[in-house]
PDB file of C-alpha atoms in Angstrom:
ATOM      1  CA  UNK R   1      -0.140  -0.098   0.001  1.00  0.00           C
ATOM      2  CA  UNK R   2       1.531   3.399  -1.014  1.00  0.00           C
ATOM      3  CA  UNK R   3       1.978   6.169   1.791  1.00  0.00           C
ATOM      4  CA  UNK R   4       0.633   9.492   1.368  1.00  0.00           C
ATOM      5  CA  UNK R   5       3.104  11.964   2.889  1.00  0.00           C
ATOM      6  CA  UNK R   6       1.693  15.352   4.404  1.00  0.00           C
ATOM      7  CA  UNK R   7       3.358  17.981   6.521  1.00  0.00           C
ATOM      8  CA  UNK R   8       1.142  19.442   9.091  1.00  0.00           C
ATOM      9  CA  UNK R   9       2.140  22.652  11.293  1.00  0.00           C
ATOM     10  CA  UNK R  10       1.046  23.766  14.312  1.00  0.00           C
ATOM     11  CA  UNK R  11       0.849  27.672  14.733  1.00  0.00           C
ATOM     12  CA  UNK R  12      -0.662  30.353  17.048  1.00  0.00           C
ATOM     13  CA  UNK R  13       0.498  32.796  19.786  1.00  0.00           C
ATOM     14  CA  UNK R  14       2.799  31.529  22.344  1.00  0.00           C
ATOM     15  CA  UNK R  15       1.360  29.871  25.161  1.00  0.00           C
ATOM     16  CA  UNK R  16      -1.745  28.442  23.682  1.00  0.00           C
ATOM     17  CA  UNK R  17      -0.926  24.720  23.585  1.00  0.00           C
ATOM     18  CA  UNK R  18       0.917  23.821  20.577  1.00  0.00           C
ATOM     19  CA  UNK R  19       3.720  22.144  22.211  1.00  0.00           C
ATOM     20  CA  UNK R  20       1.251  20.097  24.646  1.00  0.00           C
ATOM     21  CA  UNK R  21      -0.802  18.766  21.685  1.00  0.00           C
ATOM     22  CA  UNK R  22       2.284  17.948  19.803  1.00  0.00           C
ATOM     23  CA  UNK R  23       3.761  15.870  22.968  1.00  0.00           C
ATOM     24  CA  UNK R  24       0.375  14.339  23.634  1.00  0.00           C
ATOM     25  CA  UNK R  25       0.041  13.181  20.065  1.00  0.00           C
ATOM     26  CA  UNK R  26       3.518  11.570  20.040  1.00  0.00           C
ATOM     27  CA  UNK R  27       3.596  10.338  23.621  1.00  0.00           C
ATOM     28  CA  UNK R  28      -0.337  10.143  25.292  1.00  0.00           C
ATOM     29  CA  UNK R  29       1.004  12.376  28.048  1.00  0.00           C
ATOM     30  CA  UNK R  30       0.301  15.826  29.072  1.00  0.00           C
ATOM     31  CA  UNK R  31       3.236  17.922  30.076  1.00  0.00           C
ATOM     32  CA  UNK R  32       1.803  21.147  32.014  1.00  0.00           C
ATOM     33  CA  UNK R  33       5.134  23.192  32.340  1.00  0.00           C
ATOM     34  CA  UNK R  34       6.424  23.370  28.889  1.00  0.00           C
ATOM     35  CA  UNK R  35       9.295  25.577  27.711  1.00  0.00           C
ATOM     36  CA  UNK R  36       8.492  27.598  24.893  1.00  0.00           C
ATOM     37  CA  UNK R  37       9.743  26.167  21.682  1.00  0.00           C
ATOM     38  CA  UNK R  38      12.696  27.841  19.840  1.00  0.00           C
ATOM     39  CA  UNK R  39      12.376  27.834  16.415  1.00  0.00           C
ATOM     40  CA  UNK R  40      10.743  24.558  15.158  1.00  0.00           C
ATOM     41  CA  UNK R  41      10.644  20.984  16.149  1.00  0.00           C
ATOM     42  CA  UNK R  42       9.287  17.882  13.883  1.00  0.00           C
ATOM     43  CA  UNK R  43       8.168  14.497  14.177  1.00  0.00           C
ATOM     44  CA  UNK R  44       6.774  11.722  12.214  1.00  0.00           C
ATOM     45  CA  UNK R  45       3.281  10.130  12.752  1.00  0.00           C
ATOM     46  CA  UNK R  46       2.137   6.883  10.696  1.00  0.00           C
ATOM     47  CA  UNK R  47      -1.682   6.469  10.581  1.00  0.00           C
ATOM     48  CA  UNK R  48      -3.930   4.262   8.576  1.00  0.00           C
ATOM     49  CA  UNK R  49      -7.324   5.625   8.053  1.00  0.00           C
ATOM     50  CA  UNK R  50     -10.342   4.276   6.049  1.00  0.00           C
ATOM     51  CA  UNK R  51     -11.188   7.190   3.364  1.00  0.00           C
ATOM     52  CA  UNK R  52     -14.622   7.079   1.176  1.00  0.00           C
ATOM     53  CA  UNK R  53     -14.089   6.828  -2.458  1.00  0.00           C
ATOM     54  CA  UNK R  54     -16.655   8.702  -5.027  1.00  0.00           C
ATOM     55  CA  UNK R  55     -18.701   5.347  -4.586  1.00  0.00           C
ATOM     56  CA  UNK R  56     -18.903   5.789  -1.065  1.00  0.00           C
ATOM     57  CA  UNK R  57     -16.607   2.733  -0.458  1.00  0.00           C
ATOM     58  CA  UNK R  58     -14.274   2.632   2.396  1.00  0.00           C
ATOM     59  CA  UNK R  59     -10.621   2.369   1.050  1.00  0.00           C
ATOM     60  CA  UNK R  60      -7.657   2.047   3.520  1.00  0.00           C
ATOM     61  CA  UNK R  61      -4.997   4.550   3.205  1.00  0.00           C
ATOM     62  CA  UNK R  62      -1.614   4.934   4.983  1.00  0.00           C
ATOM     63  CA  UNK R  63      -0.414   8.115   5.946  1.00  0.00           C
ATOM     64  CA  UNK R  64       3.044   9.441   6.985  1.00  0.00           C
ATOM     65  CA  UNK R  65       2.419  12.960   8.670  1.00  0.00           C
ATOM     66  CA  UNK R  66       5.492  15.370   9.394  1.00  0.00           C
ATOM     67  CA  UNK R  67       4.125  16.982  12.484  1.00  0.00           C
ATOM     68  CA  UNK R  68       5.867  20.400  12.898  1.00  0.00           C
ATOM     69  CA  UNK R  69       5.682  22.454  16.162  1.00  0.00           C
ATOM     70  CA  UNK R  70       6.579  26.167  15.931  1.00  0.00           C
ATOM     71  CA  UNK R  71       7.473  28.993  18.063  1.00  0.00           C
ATOM     72  CA  UNK R  72       4.726  31.555  18.748  1.00  0.00           C
ATOM     73  CA  UNK R  73       6.987  34.360  19.783  1.00  0.00           C
ATOM     74  CA  UNK R  74       7.203  37.507  17.685  1.00  0.00           C
ATOM     75  CA  UNK R  75      11.110  37.349  17.199  1.00  0.00           C
ATOM     76  CA  UNK R  76      10.573  33.834  15.754  1.00  0.00           C
ATOM     77  CA  UNK R  77       7.841  34.559  13.380  1.00  0.00           C
ATOM     78  CA  UNK R  78      10.370  34.643  10.254  1.00  0.00           C
ATOM     79  CA  UNK R  79      11.131  31.086  11.088  1.00  0.00           C
ATOM     80  CA  UNK R  80       7.850  30.133  11.251  1.00  0.00           C
ATOM     81  CA  UNK R  81       6.937  31.518   7.950  1.00  0.00           C
ATOM     82  CA  UNK R  82       9.516  29.580   6.294  1.00  0.00           C
ATOM     83  CA  UNK R  83       7.804  26.387   7.392  1.00  0.00           C
ATOM     84  CA  UNK R  84       4.540  27.187   5.921  1.00  0.00           C
ATOM     85  CA  UNK R  85       5.939  26.328   2.352  1.00  0.00           C
ATOM     86  CA  UNK R  86       4.914  22.580   1.596  1.00  0.00           C
ATOM     87  CA  UNK R  87       2.425  22.430   4.508  1.00  0.00           C
ATOM     88  CA  UNK R  88      -0.896  20.378   3.679  1.00  0.00           C
ATOM     89  CA  UNK R  89      -2.612  20.715   7.089  1.00  0.00           C
ATOM     90  CA  UNK R  90      -2.235  23.851   9.176  1.00  0.00           C
ATOM     91  CA  UNK R  91      -3.355  23.460  12.648  1.00  0.00           C
ATOM     92  CA  UNK R  92      -3.978  27.312  13.992  1.00  0.00           C
ATOM     93  CA  UNK R  93      -4.480  27.237  17.679  1.00  0.00           C
ATOM     94  CA  UNK R  94      -5.911  29.953  20.105  1.00  0.00           C
ATOM     95  CA  UNK R  95      -6.723  29.826  23.702  1.00  0.00           C
ATOM     96  CA  UNK R  96     -10.403  30.280  24.554  1.00  0.00           C
ATOM     97  CA  UNK R  97      -9.532  32.214  27.654  1.00  0.00           C
ATOM     98  CA  UNK R  98      -7.379  34.467  26.098  1.00  0.00           C
ATOM     99  CA  UNK R  99      -8.854  37.000  23.505  1.00  0.00           C
ATOM    100  CA  UNK R 100      -5.727  38.096  22.353  1.00  0.00           C
ATOM    101  CA  UNK R 101      -4.586  34.981  21.166  1.00  0.00           C
ATOM    102  CA  UNK R 102      -8.015  34.775  19.041  1.00  0.00           C
ATOM    103  CA  UNK R 103      -7.529  38.281  17.897  1.00  0.00           C
ATOM    104  CA  UNK R 104      -4.435  37.323  16.188  1.00  0.00           C
ATOM    105  CA  UNK R 105      -5.972  34.635  14.274  1.00  0.00           C
ATOM    106  CA  UNK R 106      -6.546  37.232  11.282  1.00  0.00           C
ATOM    107  CA  UNK R 107      -2.771  37.856  11.452  1.00  0.00           C
ATOM    108  CA  UNK R 108      -1.731  34.300  11.281  1.00  0.00           C
ATOM    109  CA  UNK R 109      -4.106  33.421   8.343  1.00  0.00           C
ATOM    110  CA  UNK R 110      -2.891  36.593   6.348  1.00  0.00           C
ATOM    111  CA  UNK R 111       0.844  35.564   6.843  1.00  0.00           C
ATOM    112  CA  UNK R 112       0.073  32.036   5.662  1.00  0.00           C
ATOM    113  CA  UNK R 113      -1.798  32.705   2.840  1.00  0.00           C
ATOM    114  CA  UNK R 114       0.933  35.832   1.640  1.00  0.00           C
ATOM    115  CA  UNK R 115       3.522  33.385   2.410  1.00  0.00           C
ATOM    116  CA  UNK R 116       2.163  30.307   0.633  1.00  0.00           C
ATOM    117  CA  UNK R 117       0.748  32.368  -2.223  1.00  0.00           C
ATOM    118  CA  UNK R 118       3.626  34.365  -2.929  1.00  0.00           C
ATOM    119  CA  UNK R 119       5.470  31.384  -3.279  1.00  0.00           C
ATOM    120  CA  UNK R 120       3.015  29.750  -5.654  1.00  0.00           C
ATOM    121  CA  UNK R 121       1.457  27.971  -2.499  1.00  0.00           C
ATOM    122  CA  UNK R 122       0.376  24.175  -2.589  1.00  0.00           C
ATOM    123  CA  UNK R 123      -3.297  23.050  -1.830  1.00  0.00           C
ATOM    124  CA  UNK R 124      -3.580  23.323   1.781  1.00  0.00           C
ATOM    125  CA  UNK R 125      -6.211  23.467   4.531  1.00  0.00           C
ATOM    126  CA  UNK R 126      -6.278  25.662   7.754  1.00  0.00           C
ATOM    127  CA  UNK R 127      -8.029  23.910  10.713  1.00  0.00           C
ATOM    128  CA  UNK R 128      -8.820  26.345  13.555  1.00  0.00           C
ATOM    129  CA  UNK R 129      -8.510  24.793  17.060  1.00  0.00           C
ATOM    130  CA  UNK R 130      -9.663  26.266  20.465  1.00  0.00           C
ATOM    131  CA  UNK R 131      -7.729  25.083  23.264  1.00  0.00           C
ATOM    132  CA  UNK R 132      -7.745  25.050  27.128  1.00  0.00           C
ATOM    133  CA  UNK R 133     -11.470  24.221  27.739  1.00  0.00           C
ATOM    134  CA  UNK R 134     -10.470  22.706  31.120  1.00  0.00           C
ATOM    135  CA  UNK R 135      -9.804  26.321  32.274  1.00  0.00           C
ATOM    136  CA  UNK R 136     -13.496  27.524  31.564  1.00  0.00           C
ATOM    137  CA  UNK R 137     -15.835  27.182  34.642  1.00  0.00           C
ATOM    138  CA  UNK R 138     -19.544  28.126  34.846  1.00  0.00           C
ATOM    139  CA  UNK R 139     -19.132  28.324  38.680  1.00  0.00           C
ATOM    140  CA  UNK R 140     -15.933  30.313  38.994  1.00  0.00           C
ATOM    141  CA  UNK R 141     -16.109  34.083  37.757  1.00  0.00           C
ATOM    142  CA  UNK R 142     -12.406  34.098  37.441  1.00  0.00           C
ATOM    143  CA  UNK R 143     -12.497  31.133  35.040  1.00  0.00           C
ATOM    144  CA  UNK R 144     -14.805  32.738  32.249  1.00  0.00           C
ATOM    145  CA  UNK R 145     -14.097  31.998  28.383  1.00  0.00           C
ATOM    146  CA  UNK R 146     -13.284  35.250  26.373  1.00  0.00           C
ATOM    147  CA  UNK R 147     -14.013  33.635  22.995  1.00  0.00           C
ATOM    148  CA  UNK R 148     -17.253  31.912  22.078  1.00  0.00           C
ATOM    149  CA  UNK R 149     -17.615  29.186  19.785  1.00  0.00           C
ATOM    150  CA  UNK R 150     -19.773  31.259  17.433  1.00  0.00           C
ATOM    151  CA  UNK R 151     -17.196  33.796  17.188  1.00  0.00           C
ATOM    152  CA  UNK R 152     -14.728  31.025  16.324  1.00  0.00           C
ATOM    153  CA  UNK R 153     -17.203  29.556  13.711  1.00  0.00           C
ATOM    154  CA  UNK R 154     -17.656  32.902  12.058  1.00  0.00           C
ATOM    155  CA  UNK R 155     -13.795  33.487  11.707  1.00  0.00           C
ATOM    156  CA  UNK R 156     -13.584  30.243   9.831  1.00  0.00           C
ATOM    157  CA  UNK R 157     -16.544  31.354   7.608  1.00  0.00           C
ATOM    158  CA  UNK R 158     -14.499  34.832   7.144  1.00  0.00           C
ATOM    159  CA  UNK R 159     -11.006  33.224   6.642  1.00  0.00           C
ATOM    160  CA  UNK R 160     -11.723  30.015   4.685  1.00  0.00           C
ATOM    161  CA  UNK R 161     -10.757  27.935   7.645  1.00  0.00           C
ATOM    162  CA  UNK R 162     -12.247  24.127   8.855  1.00  0.00           C
ATOM    163  CA  UNK R 163     -13.406  24.241  12.290  1.00  0.00           C
ATOM    164  CA  UNK R 164     -11.803  21.696  14.409  1.00  0.00           C
ATOM    165  CA  UNK R 165     -13.628  22.621  17.728  1.00  0.00           C
ATOM    166  CA  UNK R 166     -12.818  23.393  21.127  1.00  0.00           C
ATOM    167  CA  UNK R 167     -10.749  20.948  23.226  1.00  0.00           C
ATOM    168  CA  UNK R 168      -9.039  20.476  26.574  1.00  0.00           C
ATOM    169  CA  UNK R 169      -5.530  19.138  25.552  1.00  0.00           C
ATOM    170  CA  UNK R 170      -5.090  18.456  29.245  1.00  0.00           C
ATOM    171  CA  UNK R 171      -7.982  16.207  29.606  1.00  0.00           C
ATOM    172  CA  UNK R 172      -8.471  14.630  26.060  1.00  0.00           C
ATOM    173  CA  UNK R 173      -7.416  10.949  26.011  1.00  0.00           C
ATOM    174  CA  UNK R 174      -4.900   9.802  23.804  1.00  0.00           C
ATOM    175  CA  UNK R 175      -7.495   7.567  21.872  1.00  0.00           C
ATOM    176  CA  UNK R 176      -9.757  10.715  21.520  1.00  0.00           C
ATOM    177  CA  UNK R 177      -6.941  13.013  20.434  1.00  0.00           C
ATOM    178  CA  UNK R 178      -5.557  10.469  18.047  1.00  0.00           C
ATOM    179  CA  UNK R 179      -9.314   9.890  16.271  1.00  0.00           C
ATOM    180  CA  UNK R 180      -9.631  13.818  16.147  1.00  0.00           C
ATOM    181  CA  UNK R 181      -6.356  14.094  14.458  1.00  0.00           C
ATOM    182  CA  UNK R 182      -7.588  11.325  11.771  1.00  0.00           C
ATOM    183  CA  UNK R 183     -10.429  13.421  11.510  1.00  0.00           C
ATOM    184  CA  UNK R 184      -8.043  16.543  10.601  1.00  0.00           C
ATOM    185  CA  UNK R 185      -6.178  14.309   8.050  1.00  0.00           C
ATOM    186  CA  UNK R 186      -9.302  13.215   6.301  1.00  0.00           C
ATOM    187  CA  UNK R 187     -10.294  16.792   6.093  1.00  0.00           C
ATOM    188  CA  UNK R 188      -6.897  17.682   4.320  1.00  0.00           C
ATOM    189  CA  UNK R 189      -7.331  14.573   2.277  1.00  0.00           C
ATOM    190  CA  UNK R 190     -10.402  16.206   0.632  1.00  0.00           C
ATOM    191  CA  UNK R 191      -8.581  19.172  -0.550  1.00  0.00           C
ATOM    192  CA  UNK R 192      -4.851  17.758  -1.237  1.00  0.00           C
ATOM    193  CA  UNK R 193      -5.682  14.353  -2.259  1.00  0.00           C
ATOM    194  CA  UNK R 194      -3.006  11.716  -2.463  1.00  0.00           C
ATOM    195  CA  UNK R 195      -0.200  14.192  -2.628  1.00  0.00           C
ATOM    196  CA  UNK R 196       3.279  13.131  -4.473  1.00  0.00           C
ATOM    197  CA  UNK R 197       6.071  14.796  -3.193  1.00  0.00           C
ATOM    198  CA  UNK R 198       8.147  17.043  -5.662  1.00  0.00           C
ATOM    199  CA  UNK R 199       5.014  16.639  -8.188  1.00  0.00           C
ATOM    200  CA  UNK R 200       2.121  18.402  -6.726  1.00  0.00           C
ATOM    201  CA  UNK R 201       0.654  21.164  -8.825  1.00  0.00           C
ATOM    202  CA  UNK R 202       0.709  24.218  -6.773  1.00  0.00           C
ATOM    203  CA  UNK R 203      -2.790  25.873  -6.029  1.00  0.00           C
ATOM    204  CA  UNK R 204      -4.428  27.115  -3.026  1.00  0.00           C
ATOM    205  CA  UNK R 205      -7.413  25.141  -1.683  1.00  0.00           C
ATOM    206  CA  UNK R 206      -8.506  25.935   1.683  1.00  0.00           C
ATOM    207  CA  UNK R 207     -11.984  24.541   2.771  1.00  0.00           C
ATOM    208  CA  UNK R 208     -14.555  25.748   5.466  1.00  0.00           C
ATOM    209  CA  UNK R 209     -17.365  23.731   7.315  1.00  0.00           C
ATOM    210  CA  UNK R 210     -19.799  25.588   9.105  1.00  0.00           C
ATOM    211  CA  UNK R 211     -20.799  22.581  11.290  1.00  0.00           C
ATOM    212  CA  UNK R 212     -17.953  20.478  12.572  1.00  0.00           C
ATOM    213  CA  UNK R 213     -18.039  16.676  12.107  1.00  0.00           C
ATOM    214  CA  UNK R 214     -15.446  16.750  15.066  1.00  0.00           C
ATOM    215  CA  UNK R 215     -16.808  15.787  18.585  1.00  0.00           C
ATOM    216  CA  UNK R 216     -16.005  18.783  21.081  1.00  0.00           C
ATOM    217  CA  UNK R 217     -13.835  17.193  23.902  1.00  0.00           C
ATOM    218  CA  UNK R 218     -13.237  18.856  27.293  1.00  0.00           C
ATOM    219  CA  UNK R 219     -14.114  18.504  30.985  1.00  0.00           C
TER     220      UNK R 219
END
């Protein structure tokens, strides 16, 4: 069976949980005291997913995902932008308890589109993910969300992104996170297809879905 190779990149402001989800996907463990990523770190993830063909039949496909974790600090943005090139899935994260991280979503989207399109771009999908659902409490006024789900869905519509849902990287199980990630890969496959490295025709093709098919996980 031929292996489809994709590059997925995690981006967003510093502190939104990029490294936490990166490590949990790889190890199944949550590390609460991560040091801010310097530059970029990447690891390979191999998964097998059943994909529906045009006849609604399930076809098993193997994927090798090069998952890239990036720095969110301003002085590392130039490094991050270089890593947009060749990306198939872009996981854009924000903290639902930090309005500033959500306000910067438009900046991140613009930098993605400008960088990839100016380099003739590839087909790619941007998936927006709200993190730190575990920090929200209806009973504690100090733990109020600053970004509503409706705001996030509207941003997806405005900037042509896929809504990847709100999650708690801390509380989500490894099994559920793996299933969520497979869902992201399926969405990217709808846009990118069976990409062949070095032979891909360059064309932008982000997609948007108003109602997410992904389950929302959290406390």
